[in-house]
PDB file of C-alpha atoms in Angstrom:
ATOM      1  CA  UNK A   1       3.217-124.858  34.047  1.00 75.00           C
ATOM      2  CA  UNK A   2       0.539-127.665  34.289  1.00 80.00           C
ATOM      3  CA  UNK A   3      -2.702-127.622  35.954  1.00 80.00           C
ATOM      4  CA  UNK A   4      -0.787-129.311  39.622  1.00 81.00           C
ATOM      5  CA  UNK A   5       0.839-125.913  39.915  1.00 83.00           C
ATOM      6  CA  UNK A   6      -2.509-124.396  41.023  1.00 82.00           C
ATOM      7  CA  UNK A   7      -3.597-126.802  43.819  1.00 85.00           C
ATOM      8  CA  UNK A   8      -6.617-128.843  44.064  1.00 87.00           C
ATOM      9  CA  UNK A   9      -9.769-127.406  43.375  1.00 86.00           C
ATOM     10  CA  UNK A  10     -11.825-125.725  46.040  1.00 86.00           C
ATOM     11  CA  UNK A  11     -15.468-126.108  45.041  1.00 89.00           C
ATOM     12  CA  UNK A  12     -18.216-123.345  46.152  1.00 85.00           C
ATOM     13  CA  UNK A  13     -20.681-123.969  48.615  1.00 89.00           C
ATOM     14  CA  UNK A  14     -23.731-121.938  49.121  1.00 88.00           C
ATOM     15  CA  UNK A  15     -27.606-121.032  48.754  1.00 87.00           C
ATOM     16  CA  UNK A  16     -28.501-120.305  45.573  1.00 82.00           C
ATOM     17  CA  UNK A  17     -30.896-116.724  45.950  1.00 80.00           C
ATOM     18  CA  UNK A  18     -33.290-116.010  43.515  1.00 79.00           C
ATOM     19  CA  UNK A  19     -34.082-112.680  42.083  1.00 75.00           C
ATOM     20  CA  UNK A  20     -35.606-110.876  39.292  1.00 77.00           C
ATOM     21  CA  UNK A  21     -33.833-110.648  36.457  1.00 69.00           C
ATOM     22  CA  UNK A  22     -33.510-106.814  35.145  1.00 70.00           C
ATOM     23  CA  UNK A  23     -32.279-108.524  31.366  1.00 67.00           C
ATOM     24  CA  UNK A  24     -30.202-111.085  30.269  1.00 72.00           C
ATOM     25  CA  UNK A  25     -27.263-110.101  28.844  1.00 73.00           C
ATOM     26  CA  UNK A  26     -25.169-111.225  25.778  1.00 75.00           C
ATOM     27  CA  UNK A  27     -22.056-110.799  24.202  1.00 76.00           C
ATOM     28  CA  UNK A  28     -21.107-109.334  27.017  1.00 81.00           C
ATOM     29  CA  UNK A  29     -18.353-106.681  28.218  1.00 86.00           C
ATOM     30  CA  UNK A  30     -18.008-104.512  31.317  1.00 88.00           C
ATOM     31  CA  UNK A  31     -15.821-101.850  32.985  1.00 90.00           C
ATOM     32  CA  UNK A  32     -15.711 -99.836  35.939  1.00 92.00           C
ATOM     33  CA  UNK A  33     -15.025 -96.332  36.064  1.00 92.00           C
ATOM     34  CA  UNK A  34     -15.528 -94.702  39.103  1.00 92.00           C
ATOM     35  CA  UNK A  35     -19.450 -95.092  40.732  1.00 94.00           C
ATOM     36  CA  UNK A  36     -20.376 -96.922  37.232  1.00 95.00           C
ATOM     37  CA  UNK A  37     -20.503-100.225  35.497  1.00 93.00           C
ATOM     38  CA  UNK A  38     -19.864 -99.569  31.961  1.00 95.00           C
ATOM     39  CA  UNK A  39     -21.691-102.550  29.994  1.00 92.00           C
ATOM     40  CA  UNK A  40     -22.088-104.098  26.799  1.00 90.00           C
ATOM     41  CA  UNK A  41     -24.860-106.169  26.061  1.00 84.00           C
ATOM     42  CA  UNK A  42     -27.025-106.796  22.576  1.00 77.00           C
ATOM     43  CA  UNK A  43     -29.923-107.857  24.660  1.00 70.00           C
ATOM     44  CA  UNK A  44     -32.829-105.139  23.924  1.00 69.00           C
ATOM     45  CA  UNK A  45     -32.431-101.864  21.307  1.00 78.00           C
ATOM     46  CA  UNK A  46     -29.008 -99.649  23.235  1.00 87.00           C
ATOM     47  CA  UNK A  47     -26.276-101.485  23.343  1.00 90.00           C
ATOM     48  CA  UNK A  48     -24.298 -99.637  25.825  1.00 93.00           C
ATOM     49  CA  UNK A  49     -25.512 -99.344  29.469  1.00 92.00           C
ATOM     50  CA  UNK A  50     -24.382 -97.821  32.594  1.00 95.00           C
ATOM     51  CA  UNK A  51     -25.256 -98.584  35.732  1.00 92.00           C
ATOM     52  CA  UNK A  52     -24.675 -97.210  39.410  1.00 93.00           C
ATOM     53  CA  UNK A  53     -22.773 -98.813  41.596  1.00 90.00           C
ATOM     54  CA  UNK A  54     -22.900-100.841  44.303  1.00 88.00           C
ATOM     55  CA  UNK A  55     -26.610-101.024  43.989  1.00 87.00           C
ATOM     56  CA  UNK A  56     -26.855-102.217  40.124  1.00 86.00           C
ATOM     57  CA  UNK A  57     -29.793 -99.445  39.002  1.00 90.00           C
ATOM     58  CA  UNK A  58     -29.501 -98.725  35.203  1.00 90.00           C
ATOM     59  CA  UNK A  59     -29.321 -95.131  34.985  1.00 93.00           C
ATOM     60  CA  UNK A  60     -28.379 -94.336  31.269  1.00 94.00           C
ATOM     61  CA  UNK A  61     -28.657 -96.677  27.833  1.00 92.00           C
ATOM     62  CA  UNK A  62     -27.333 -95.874  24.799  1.00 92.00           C
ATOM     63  CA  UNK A  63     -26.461 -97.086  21.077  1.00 89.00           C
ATOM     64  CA  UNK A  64     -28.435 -98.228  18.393  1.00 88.00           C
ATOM     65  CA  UNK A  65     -27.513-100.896  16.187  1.00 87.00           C
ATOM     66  CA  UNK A  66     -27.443-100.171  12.558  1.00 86.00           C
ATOM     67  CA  UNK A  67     -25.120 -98.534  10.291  1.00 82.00           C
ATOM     68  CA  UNK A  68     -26.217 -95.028  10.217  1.00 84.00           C
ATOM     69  CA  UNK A  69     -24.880 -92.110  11.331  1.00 82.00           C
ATOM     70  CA  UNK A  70     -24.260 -92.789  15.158  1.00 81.00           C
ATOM     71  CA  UNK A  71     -25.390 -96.130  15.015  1.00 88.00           C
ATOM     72  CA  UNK A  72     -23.189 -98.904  16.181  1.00 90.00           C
ATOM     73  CA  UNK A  73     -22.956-102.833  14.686  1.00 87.00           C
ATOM     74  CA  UNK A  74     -19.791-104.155  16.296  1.00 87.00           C
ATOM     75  CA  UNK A  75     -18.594-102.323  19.355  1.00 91.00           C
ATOM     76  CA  UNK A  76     -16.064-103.111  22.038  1.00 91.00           C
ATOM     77  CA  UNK A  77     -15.717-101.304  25.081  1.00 93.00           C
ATOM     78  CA  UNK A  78     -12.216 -99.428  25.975  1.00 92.00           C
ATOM     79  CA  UNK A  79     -10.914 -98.450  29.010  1.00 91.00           C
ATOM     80  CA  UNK A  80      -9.688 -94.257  29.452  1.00 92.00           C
ATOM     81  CA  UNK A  81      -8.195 -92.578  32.891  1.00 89.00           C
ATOM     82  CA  UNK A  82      -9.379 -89.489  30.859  1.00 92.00           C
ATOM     83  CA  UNK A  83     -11.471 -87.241  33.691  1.00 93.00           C
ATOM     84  CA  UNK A  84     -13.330 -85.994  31.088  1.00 94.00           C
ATOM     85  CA  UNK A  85     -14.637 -89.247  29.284  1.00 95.00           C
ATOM     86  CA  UNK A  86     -16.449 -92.372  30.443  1.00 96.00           C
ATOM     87  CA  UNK A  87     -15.004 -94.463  27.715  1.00 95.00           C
ATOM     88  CA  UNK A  88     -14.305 -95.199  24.276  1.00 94.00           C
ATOM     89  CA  UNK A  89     -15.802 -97.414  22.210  1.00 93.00           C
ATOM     90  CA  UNK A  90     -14.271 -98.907  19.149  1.00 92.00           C
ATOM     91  CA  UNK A  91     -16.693-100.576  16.722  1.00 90.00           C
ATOM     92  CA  UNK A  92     -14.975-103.012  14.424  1.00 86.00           C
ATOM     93  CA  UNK A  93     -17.250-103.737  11.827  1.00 84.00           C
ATOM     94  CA  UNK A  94     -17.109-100.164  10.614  1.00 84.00           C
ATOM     95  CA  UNK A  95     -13.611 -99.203  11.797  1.00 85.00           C
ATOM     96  CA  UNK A  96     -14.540 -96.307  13.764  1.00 88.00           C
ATOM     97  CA  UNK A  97     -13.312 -95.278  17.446  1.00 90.00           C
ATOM     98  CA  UNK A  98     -16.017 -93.337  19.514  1.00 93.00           C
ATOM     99  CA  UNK A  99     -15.698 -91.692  23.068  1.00 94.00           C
ATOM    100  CA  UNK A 100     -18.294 -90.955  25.056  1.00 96.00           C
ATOM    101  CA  UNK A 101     -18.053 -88.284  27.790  1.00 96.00           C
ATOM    102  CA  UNK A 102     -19.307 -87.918  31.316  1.00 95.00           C
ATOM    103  CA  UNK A 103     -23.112 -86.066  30.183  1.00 95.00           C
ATOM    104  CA  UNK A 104     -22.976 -89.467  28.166  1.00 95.00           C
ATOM    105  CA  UNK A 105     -23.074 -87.960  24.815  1.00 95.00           C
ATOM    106  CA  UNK A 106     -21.601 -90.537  22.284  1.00 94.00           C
ATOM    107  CA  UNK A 107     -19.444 -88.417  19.728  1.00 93.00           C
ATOM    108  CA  UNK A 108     -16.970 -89.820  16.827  1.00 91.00           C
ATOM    109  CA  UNK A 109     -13.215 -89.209  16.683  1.00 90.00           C
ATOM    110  CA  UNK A 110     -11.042 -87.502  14.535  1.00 86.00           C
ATOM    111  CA  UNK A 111      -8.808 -90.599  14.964  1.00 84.00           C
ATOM    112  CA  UNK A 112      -6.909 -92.219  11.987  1.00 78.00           C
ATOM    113  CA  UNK A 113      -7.599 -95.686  11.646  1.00 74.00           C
ATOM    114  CA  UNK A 114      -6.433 -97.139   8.430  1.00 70.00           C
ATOM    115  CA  UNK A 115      -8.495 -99.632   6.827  1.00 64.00           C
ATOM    116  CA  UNK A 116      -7.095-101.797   4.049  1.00 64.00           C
ATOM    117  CA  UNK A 117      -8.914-101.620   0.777  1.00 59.00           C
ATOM    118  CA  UNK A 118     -10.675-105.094   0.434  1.00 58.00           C
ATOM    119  CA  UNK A 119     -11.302-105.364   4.375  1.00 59.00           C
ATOM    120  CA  UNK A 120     -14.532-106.273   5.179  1.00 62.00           C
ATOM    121  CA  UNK A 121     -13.938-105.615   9.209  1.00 65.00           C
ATOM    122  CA  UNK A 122     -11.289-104.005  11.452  1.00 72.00           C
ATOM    123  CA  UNK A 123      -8.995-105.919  13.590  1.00 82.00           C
ATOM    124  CA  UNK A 124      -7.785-103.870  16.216  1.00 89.00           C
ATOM    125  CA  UNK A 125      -7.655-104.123  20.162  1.00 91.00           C
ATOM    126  CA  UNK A 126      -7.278-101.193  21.865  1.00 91.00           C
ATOM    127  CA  UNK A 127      -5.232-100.002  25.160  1.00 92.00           C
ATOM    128  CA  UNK A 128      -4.726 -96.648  25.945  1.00 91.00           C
ATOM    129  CA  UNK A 129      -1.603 -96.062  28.279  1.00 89.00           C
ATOM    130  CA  UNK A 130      -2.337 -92.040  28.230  1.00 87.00           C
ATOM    131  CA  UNK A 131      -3.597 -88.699  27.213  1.00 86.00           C
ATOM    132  CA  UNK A 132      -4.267 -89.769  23.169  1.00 87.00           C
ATOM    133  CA  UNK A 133      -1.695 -92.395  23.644  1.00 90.00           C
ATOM    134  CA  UNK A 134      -2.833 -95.915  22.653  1.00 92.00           C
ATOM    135  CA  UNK A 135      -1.064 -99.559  21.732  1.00 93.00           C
ATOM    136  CA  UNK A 136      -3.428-101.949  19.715  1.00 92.00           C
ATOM    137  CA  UNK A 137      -3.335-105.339  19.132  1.00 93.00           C
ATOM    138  CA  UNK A 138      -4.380-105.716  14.443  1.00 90.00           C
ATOM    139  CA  UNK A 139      -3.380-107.627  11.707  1.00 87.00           C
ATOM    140  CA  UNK A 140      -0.275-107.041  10.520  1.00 84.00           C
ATOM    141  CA  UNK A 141       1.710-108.436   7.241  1.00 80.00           C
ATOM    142  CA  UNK A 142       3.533-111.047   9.173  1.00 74.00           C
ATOM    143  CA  UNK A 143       0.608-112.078  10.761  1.00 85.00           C
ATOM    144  CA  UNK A 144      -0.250-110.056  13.897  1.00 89.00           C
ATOM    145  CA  UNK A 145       1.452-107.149  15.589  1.00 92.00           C
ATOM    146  CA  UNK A 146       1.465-104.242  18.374  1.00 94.00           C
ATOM    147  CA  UNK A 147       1.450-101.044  17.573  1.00 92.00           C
ATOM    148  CA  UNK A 148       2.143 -97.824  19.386  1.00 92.00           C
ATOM    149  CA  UNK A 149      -0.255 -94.820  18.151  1.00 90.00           C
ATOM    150  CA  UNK A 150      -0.581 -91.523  18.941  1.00 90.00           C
ATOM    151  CA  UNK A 151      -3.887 -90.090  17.201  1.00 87.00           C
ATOM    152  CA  UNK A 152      -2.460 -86.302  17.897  1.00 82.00           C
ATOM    153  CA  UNK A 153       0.844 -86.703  15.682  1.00 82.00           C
ATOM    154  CA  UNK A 154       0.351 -87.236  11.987  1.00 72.00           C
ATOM    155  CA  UNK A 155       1.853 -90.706  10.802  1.00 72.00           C
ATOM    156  CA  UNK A 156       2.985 -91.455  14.269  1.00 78.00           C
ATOM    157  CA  UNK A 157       1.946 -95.869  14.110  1.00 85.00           C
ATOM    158  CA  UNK A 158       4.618 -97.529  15.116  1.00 88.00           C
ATOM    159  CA  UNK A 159       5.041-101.432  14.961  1.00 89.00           C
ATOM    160  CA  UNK A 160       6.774-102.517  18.589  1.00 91.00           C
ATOM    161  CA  UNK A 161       6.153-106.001  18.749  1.00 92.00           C
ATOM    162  CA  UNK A 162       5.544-108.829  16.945  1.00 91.00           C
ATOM    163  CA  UNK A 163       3.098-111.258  18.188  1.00 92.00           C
ATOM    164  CA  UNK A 164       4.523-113.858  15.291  1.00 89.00           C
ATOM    165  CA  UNK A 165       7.777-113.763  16.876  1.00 88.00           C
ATOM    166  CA  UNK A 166       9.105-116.652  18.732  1.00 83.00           C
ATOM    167  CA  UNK A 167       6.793-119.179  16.622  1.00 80.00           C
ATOM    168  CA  UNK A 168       9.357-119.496  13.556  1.00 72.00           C
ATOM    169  CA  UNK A 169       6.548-120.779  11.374  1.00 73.00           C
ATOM    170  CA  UNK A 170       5.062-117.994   9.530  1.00 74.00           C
ATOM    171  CA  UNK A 171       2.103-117.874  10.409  1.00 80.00           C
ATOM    172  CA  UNK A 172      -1.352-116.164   8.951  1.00 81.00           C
ATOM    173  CA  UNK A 173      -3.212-113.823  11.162  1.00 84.00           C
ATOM    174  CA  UNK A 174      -5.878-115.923  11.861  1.00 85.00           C
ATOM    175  CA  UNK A 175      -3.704-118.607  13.862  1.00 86.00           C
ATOM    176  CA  UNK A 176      -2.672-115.641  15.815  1.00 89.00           C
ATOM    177  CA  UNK A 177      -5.972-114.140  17.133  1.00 89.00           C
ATOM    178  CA  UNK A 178      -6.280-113.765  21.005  1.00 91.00           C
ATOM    179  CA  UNK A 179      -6.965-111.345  23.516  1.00 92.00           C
ATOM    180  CA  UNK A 180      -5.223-107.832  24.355  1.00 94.00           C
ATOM    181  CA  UNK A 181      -5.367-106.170  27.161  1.00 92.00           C
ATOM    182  CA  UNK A 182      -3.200-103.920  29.380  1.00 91.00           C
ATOM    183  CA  UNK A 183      -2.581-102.660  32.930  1.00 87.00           C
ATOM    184  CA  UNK A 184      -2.279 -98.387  33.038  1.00 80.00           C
ATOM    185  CA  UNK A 185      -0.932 -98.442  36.628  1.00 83.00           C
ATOM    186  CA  UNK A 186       1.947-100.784  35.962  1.00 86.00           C
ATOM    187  CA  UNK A 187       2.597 -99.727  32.120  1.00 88.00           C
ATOM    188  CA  UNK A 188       1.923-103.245  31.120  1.00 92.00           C
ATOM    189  CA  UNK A 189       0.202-105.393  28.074  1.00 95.00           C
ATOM    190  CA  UNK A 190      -0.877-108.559  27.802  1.00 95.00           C
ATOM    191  CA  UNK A 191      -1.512-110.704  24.749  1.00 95.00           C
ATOM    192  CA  UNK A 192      -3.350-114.043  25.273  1.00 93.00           C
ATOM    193  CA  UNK A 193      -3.123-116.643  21.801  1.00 90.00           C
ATOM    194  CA  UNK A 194      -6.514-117.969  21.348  1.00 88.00           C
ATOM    195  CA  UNK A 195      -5.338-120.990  19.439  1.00 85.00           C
ATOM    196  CA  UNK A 196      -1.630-121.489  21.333  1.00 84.00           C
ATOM    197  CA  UNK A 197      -1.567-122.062  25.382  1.00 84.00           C
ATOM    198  CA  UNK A 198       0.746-119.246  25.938  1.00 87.00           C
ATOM    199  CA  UNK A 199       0.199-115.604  26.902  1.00 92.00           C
ATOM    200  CA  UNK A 200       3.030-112.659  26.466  1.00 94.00           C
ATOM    201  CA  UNK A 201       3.394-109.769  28.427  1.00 95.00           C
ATOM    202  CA  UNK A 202       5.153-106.607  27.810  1.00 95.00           C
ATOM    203  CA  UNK A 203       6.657-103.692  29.794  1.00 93.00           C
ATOM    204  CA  UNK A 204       5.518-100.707  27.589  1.00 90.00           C
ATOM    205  CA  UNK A 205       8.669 -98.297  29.751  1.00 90.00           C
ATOM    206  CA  UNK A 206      11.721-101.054  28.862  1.00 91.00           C
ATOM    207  CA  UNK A 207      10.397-103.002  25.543  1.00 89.00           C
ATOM    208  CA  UNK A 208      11.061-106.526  27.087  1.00 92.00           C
ATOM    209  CA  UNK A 209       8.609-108.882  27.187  1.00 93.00           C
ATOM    210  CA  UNK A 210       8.083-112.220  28.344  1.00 94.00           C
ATOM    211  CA  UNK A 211       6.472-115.197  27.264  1.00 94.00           C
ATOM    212  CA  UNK A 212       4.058-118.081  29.817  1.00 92.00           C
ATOM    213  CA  UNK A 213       3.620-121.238  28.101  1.00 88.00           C
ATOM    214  CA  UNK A 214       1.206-124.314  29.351  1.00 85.00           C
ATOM    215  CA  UNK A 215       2.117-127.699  28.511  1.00 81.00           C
ATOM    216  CA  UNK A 216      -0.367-128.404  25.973  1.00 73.00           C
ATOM    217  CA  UNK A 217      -0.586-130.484  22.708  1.00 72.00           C
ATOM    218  CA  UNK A 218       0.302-128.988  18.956  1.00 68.00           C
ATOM    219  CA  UNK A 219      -2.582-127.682  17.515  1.00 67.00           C
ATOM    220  CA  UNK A 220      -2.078-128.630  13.930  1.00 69.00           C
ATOM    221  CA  UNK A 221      -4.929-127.258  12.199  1.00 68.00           C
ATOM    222  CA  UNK A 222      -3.219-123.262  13.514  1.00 73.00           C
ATOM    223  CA  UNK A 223      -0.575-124.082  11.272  1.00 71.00           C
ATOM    224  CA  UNK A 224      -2.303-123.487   7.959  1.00 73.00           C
ATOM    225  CA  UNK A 225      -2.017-120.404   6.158  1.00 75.00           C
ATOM    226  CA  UNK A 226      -5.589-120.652   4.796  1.00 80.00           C
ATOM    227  CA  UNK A 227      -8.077-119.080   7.877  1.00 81.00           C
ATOM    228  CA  UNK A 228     -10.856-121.500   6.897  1.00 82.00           C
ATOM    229  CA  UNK A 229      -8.480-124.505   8.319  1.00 81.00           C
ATOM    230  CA  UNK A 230      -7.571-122.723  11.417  1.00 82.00           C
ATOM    231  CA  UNK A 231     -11.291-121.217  12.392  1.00 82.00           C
ATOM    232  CA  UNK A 232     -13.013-124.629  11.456  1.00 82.00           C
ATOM    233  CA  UNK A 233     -14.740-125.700  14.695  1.00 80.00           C
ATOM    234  CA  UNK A 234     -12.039-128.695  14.966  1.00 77.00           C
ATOM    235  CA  UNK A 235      -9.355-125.647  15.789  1.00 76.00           C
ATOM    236  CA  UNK A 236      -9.013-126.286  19.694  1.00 74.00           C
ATOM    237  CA  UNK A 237      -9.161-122.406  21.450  1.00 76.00           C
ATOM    238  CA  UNK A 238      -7.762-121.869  25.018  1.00 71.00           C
ATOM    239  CA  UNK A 239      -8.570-118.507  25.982  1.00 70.00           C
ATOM    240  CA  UNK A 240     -11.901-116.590  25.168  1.00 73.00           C
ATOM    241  CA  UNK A 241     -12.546-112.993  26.691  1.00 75.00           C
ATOM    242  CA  UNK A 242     -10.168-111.251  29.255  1.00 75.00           C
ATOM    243  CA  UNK A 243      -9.791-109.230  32.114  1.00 68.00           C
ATOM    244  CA  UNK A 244      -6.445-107.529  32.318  1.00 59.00           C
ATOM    245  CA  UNK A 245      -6.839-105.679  35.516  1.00 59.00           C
TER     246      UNK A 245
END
């Protein structure tokens, strides 16, 4: 696939309109559940806001940053067709998986997430497919792997694929970072390499998967084993941030 197959580019035309801005946001993420726009957004003191839809009014923030009891440092927003929740939110940095319901009270789950002695921050991605059933994207000793996990059975993480595979190289974990993200409706995930113009989807129902590559040049500084080399700003990245639905 090379850039041809997408037609010519169609460039936007229109009137800029200028409005007030209600805050600038940063390090952005958003979802929609319902009437509301679930958001991310380090910009003032709560992290997490929600906002009505269609007209945009803020009608609930949430989430201090710090690392005290209820306090949140890195958090990342995941989607849940629960009726009863708004969303979770998984926050890296302390390897803890929060849901908040739809009063918007913010309460810590009795999830297990293993965290490797030595590990200064989690790795995980998370998709949840149904009722306390979840695949997430972590680290994994051949690099980087899915795993299936249901947080109601004891010992029930599962390794289903591996995101090394198909590469014959082996390589570290930090070559293989990227984005992972899923579709609930069609039983589908998604993994996008950050460092590698490809992208690999997989039907959770048969186990196949498939793999989209772009003609693009090697990368040679992925193929180091030693993460400095690969996340040194020379590293060339082709995919930041997605949107699976």
């Amino acid at each position: 696939v090379s850039d041809k197959d997408f037609g010519d580019l169609i460039e936007l035309k229109g009137t800029p309109v200028p409005i007030t801005a209600i805050f600038k946001p940063t390090e952005l993420e958003m979802i929609v559940k319902g009437d509301l726009m679930i958001m991310k957004s380090r910009q003032n003191d709560k992290i997490i806001k929600f906002l009505s839809l269609p007209d945009f009014r803020i009608i609930k923030e949430m989430g201090t940053m710090g690392g005290g009891p209820g306090e949140l440092q890195s958090p990342m927003l995941v989607e849940t067709a629960d009726p009863g929740l708004l969303c979770y939110l998984y926050d890296l940095q302390q390897e803890k998986l929060y849901q908040i319901d739809t009063g918007f009270t913010m309460t810590e789950t009795t999830f297990h997430l293993e965290k490797k002695e030595h590990q200064m921050f989690g790795s995980k991605q998370f998709v949840e497919t149904g009722h306390h059933e979840f695949y997430y994207a972590s680290n994994a000793p051949g690099g980087k792997a899915i795993y299936h996990y249901l947080p109601d059975h004891k010992d029930s993480v599962q390794l289903v694929f591996n995101l090394e595979d198909g590469f014959k190289k082996n390589l570290g974990w930090s070559a293989l970072i990227g984005d992972f993200g899923g579709n609930l409706e069609k039983q589908r995930l998604v993994y996008a390499y950050k460092y590698f113009h490809q992208i690999r989807f997989f039907d959770v129902q048969t186990g196949n998967s498939r793999t989209l590559r772009f003609k693009a040049l090697p990368n040679q500084d992925t193929e180091s084993l030693d993460p400095r080399a690969v996340l040194a700003p020379t590293s060339v990245t082709h995919y930041w941030g997605m949107c699976p639905q």
